[in-house]
Tab-separated table of C-alpha atoms and ligand atoms in Angstrom:
chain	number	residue	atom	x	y	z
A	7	UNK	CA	-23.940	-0.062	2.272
A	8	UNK	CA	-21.748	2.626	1.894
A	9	UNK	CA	-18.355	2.385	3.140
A	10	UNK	CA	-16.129	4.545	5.772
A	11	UNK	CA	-13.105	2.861	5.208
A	12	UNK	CA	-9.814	4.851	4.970
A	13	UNK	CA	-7.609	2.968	1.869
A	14	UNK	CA	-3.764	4.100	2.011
A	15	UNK	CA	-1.747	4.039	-1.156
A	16	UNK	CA	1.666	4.196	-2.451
A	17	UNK	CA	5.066	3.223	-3.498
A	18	UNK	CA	6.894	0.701	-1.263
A	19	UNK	CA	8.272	3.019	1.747
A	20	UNK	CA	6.067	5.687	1.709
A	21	UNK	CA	5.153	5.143	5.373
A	22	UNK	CA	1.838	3.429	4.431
A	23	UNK	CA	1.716	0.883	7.659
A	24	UNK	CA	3.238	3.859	9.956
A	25	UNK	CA	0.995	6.353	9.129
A	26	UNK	CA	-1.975	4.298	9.002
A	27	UNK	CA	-1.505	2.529	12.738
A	28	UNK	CA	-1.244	6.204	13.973
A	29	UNK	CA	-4.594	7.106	12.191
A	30	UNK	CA	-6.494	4.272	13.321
A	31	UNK	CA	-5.378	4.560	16.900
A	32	UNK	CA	-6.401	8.588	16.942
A	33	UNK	CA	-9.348	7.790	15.670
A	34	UNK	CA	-10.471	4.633	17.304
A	35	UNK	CA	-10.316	2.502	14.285
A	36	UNK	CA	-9.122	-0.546	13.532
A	37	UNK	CA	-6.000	-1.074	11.458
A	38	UNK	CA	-5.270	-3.681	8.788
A	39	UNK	CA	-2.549	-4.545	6.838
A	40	UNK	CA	-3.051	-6.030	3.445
A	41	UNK	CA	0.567	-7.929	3.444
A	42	UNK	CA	0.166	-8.926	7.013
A	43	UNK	CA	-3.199	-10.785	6.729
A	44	UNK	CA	-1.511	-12.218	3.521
A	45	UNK	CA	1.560	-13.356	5.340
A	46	UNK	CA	-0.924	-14.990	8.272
A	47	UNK	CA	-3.052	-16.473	6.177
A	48	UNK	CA	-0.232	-18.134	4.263
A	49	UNK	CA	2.140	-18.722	6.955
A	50	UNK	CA	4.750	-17.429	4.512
A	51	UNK	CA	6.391	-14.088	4.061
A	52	UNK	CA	5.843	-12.120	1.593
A	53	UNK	CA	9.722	-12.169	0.098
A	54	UNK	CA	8.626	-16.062	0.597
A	55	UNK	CA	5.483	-16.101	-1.689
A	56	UNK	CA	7.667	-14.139	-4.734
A	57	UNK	CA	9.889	-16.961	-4.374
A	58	UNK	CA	8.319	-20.168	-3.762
A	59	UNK	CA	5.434	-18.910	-5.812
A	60	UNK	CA	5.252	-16.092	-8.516
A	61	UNK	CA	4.427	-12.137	-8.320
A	62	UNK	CA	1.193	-13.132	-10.011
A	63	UNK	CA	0.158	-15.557	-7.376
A	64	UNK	CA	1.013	-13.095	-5.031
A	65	UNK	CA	-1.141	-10.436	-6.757
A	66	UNK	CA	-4.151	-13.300	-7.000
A	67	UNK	CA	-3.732	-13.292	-3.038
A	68	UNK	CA	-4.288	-9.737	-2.717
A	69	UNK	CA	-6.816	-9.741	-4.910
A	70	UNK	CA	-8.534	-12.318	-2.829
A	71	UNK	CA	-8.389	-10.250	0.662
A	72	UNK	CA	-9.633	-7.144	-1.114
A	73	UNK	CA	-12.920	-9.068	-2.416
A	74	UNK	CA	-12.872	-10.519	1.749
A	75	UNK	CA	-11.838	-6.908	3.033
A	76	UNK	CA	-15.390	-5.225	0.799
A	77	UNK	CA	-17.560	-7.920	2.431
A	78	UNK	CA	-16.372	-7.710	5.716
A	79	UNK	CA	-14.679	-4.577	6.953
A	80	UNK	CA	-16.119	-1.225	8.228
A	81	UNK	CA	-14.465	1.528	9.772
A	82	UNK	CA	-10.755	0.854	9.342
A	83	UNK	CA	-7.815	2.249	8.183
A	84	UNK	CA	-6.455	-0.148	5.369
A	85	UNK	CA	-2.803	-0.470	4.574
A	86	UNK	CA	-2.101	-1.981	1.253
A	87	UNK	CA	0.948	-3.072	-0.796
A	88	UNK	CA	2.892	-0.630	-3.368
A	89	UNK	CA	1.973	-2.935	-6.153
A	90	UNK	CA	-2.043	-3.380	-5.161
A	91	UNK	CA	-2.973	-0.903	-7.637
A	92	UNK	CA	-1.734	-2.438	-11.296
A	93	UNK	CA	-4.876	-4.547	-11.204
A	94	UNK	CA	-7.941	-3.458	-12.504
A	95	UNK	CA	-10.093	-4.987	-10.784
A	96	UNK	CA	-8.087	-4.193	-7.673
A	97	UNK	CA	-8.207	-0.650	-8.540
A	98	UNK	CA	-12.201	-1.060	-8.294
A	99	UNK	CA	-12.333	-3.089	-5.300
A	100	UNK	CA	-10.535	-0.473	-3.266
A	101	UNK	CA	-12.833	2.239	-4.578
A	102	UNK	CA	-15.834	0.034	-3.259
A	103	UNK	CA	-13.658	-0.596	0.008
A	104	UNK	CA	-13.587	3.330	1.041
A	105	UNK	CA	-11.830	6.229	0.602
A	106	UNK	CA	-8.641	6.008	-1.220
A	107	UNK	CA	-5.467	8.273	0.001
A	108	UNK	CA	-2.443	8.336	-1.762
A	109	UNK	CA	0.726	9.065	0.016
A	110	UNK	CA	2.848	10.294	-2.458
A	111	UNK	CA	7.043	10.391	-1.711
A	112	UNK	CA	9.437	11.778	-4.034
A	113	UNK	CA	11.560	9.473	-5.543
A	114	UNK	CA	14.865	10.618	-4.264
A	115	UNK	CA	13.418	10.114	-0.436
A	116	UNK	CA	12.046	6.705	-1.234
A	117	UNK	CA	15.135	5.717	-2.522
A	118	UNK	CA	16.457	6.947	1.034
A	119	UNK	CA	14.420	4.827	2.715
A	120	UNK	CA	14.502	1.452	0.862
A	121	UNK	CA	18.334	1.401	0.788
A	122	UNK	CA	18.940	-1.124	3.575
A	123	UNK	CA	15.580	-3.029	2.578
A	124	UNK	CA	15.973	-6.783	2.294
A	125	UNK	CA	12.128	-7.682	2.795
A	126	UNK	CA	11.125	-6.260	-0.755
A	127	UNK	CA	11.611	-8.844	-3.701
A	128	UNK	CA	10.985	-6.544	-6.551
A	129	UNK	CA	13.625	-3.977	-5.408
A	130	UNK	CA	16.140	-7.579	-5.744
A	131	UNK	CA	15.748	-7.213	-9.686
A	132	UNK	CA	17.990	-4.259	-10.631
A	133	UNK	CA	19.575	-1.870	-9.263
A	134	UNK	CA	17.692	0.075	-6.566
A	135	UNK	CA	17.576	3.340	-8.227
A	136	UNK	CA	16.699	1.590	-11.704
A	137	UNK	CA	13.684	-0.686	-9.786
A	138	UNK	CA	12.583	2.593	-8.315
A	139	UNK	CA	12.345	4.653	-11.468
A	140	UNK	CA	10.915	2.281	-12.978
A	141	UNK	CA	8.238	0.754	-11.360
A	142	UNK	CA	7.230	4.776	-10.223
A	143	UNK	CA	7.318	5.724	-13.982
A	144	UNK	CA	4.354	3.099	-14.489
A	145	UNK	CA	2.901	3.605	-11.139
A	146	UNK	CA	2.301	7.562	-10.268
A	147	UNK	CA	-0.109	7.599	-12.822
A	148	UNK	CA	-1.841	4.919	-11.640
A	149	UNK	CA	-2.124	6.028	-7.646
A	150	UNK	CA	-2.932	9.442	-8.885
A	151	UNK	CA	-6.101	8.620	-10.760
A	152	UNK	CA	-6.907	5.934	-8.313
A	153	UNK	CA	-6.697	8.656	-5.484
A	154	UNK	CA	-9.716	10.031	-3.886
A	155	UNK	CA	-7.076	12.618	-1.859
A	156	UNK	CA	-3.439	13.246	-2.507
A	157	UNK	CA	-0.849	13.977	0.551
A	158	UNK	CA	2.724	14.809	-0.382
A	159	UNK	CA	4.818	13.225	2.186
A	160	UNK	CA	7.821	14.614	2.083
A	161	UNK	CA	9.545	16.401	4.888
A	162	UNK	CA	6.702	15.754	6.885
A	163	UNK	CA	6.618	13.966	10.210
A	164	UNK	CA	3.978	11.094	10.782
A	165	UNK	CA	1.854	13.487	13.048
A	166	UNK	CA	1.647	16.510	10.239
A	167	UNK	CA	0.847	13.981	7.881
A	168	UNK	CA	-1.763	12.050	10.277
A	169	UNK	CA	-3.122	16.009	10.808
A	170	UNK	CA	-3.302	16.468	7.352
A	171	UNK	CA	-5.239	13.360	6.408
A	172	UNK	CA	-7.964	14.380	9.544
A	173	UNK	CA	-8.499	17.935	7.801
A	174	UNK	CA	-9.243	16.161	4.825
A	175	UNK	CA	-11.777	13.304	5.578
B	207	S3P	C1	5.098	-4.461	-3.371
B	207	S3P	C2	5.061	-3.777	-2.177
B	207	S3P	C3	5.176	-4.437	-0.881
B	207	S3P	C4	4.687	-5.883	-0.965
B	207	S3P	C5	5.395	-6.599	-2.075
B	207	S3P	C6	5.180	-5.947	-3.437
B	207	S3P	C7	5.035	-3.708	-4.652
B	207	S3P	O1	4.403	-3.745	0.107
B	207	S3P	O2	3.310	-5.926	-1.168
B	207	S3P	O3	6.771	-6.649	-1.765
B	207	S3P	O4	4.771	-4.312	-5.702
B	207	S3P	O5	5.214	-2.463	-4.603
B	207	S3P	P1	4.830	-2.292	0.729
B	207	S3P	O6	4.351	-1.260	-0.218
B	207	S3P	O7	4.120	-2.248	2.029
B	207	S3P	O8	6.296	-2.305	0.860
């Protein structure tokens, strides 16, 4: 069956979860949030599974609710974690799941915007600007290829972005 799910991507603070709970209610969908149903499911947070557990375990549980998310879900706008895409198989999964958007941010604005984060356990490991470079240098590629539509973020407003994404679907 083919899918008509709408798949956001990008870096951590990119406005992922915002954007996509204003999509979904424009357009009568429903919304889902890949670290939410994580965090229910597990009764932990997220900053709780990195530490009681491992980033890989983590990355095992997203892998499992994309494999639930292809079997299950149908018209929804899909929310996923920054780090959802270094998997392979996670990368094809969310091909399969619908149509993948990246929202790309410029570094110097995401850096803005994670300053006062405390929820985020890989931005704990350096210095923020250092995490940031970093995990973007090995990641832009990644969300670029992986993207089925590209929408630069920055200095736009939820609803220009939410407009833009409508023109393009
Ligand atoms: C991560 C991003 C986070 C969350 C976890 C790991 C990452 O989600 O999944 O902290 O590796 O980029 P957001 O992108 O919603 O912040």
């Amino acid at each position: 069956m083919l899918k008509n799910n709408i798949v956001l991507i990008g870096f951590m603070g990119c406005g992922k979860t915002t954007v996509g709970i204003e999509l979904a209610k424009q357009n009568n969908m429903t919304f889902i949030d890949t670290d939410t149903k994580i965090e229910l499911e597990e009764h932990m947070t997220v900053k709780e599974i990195f530490n009681h557990f491992s980033e890989k375990h983590f990355r095992q549980l997203e892998t499992n609710q994309l494999e639930k998310l292809l079997k299950t879900t149908n018209n929804a706008i899909i929310s996923t974690g920054g780090g959802i895409v270094i998997r392979e198989e996670n990368r094809l999964l969310l091909k399969k799941i619908g149509t993948v958007i990246y929202l790309k941010t410029s570094e110097q604005e995401l850096i803005k915007r994670l300053q006062n984060d405390t929820k985020r356990p890989l931005l704990k490991q350096q210095k923020l600007d250092d995490a940031v470079t970093n995990l973007l240098t090995l990641r832009i590629p990644i969300y670029e290829n992986l993207a089925d539509i590209i929408i630069n973020t920055d200095g736009k407003t939820v609803e220009n972005i939410t407009k833009e994404i409508k023109r393009c679907i």
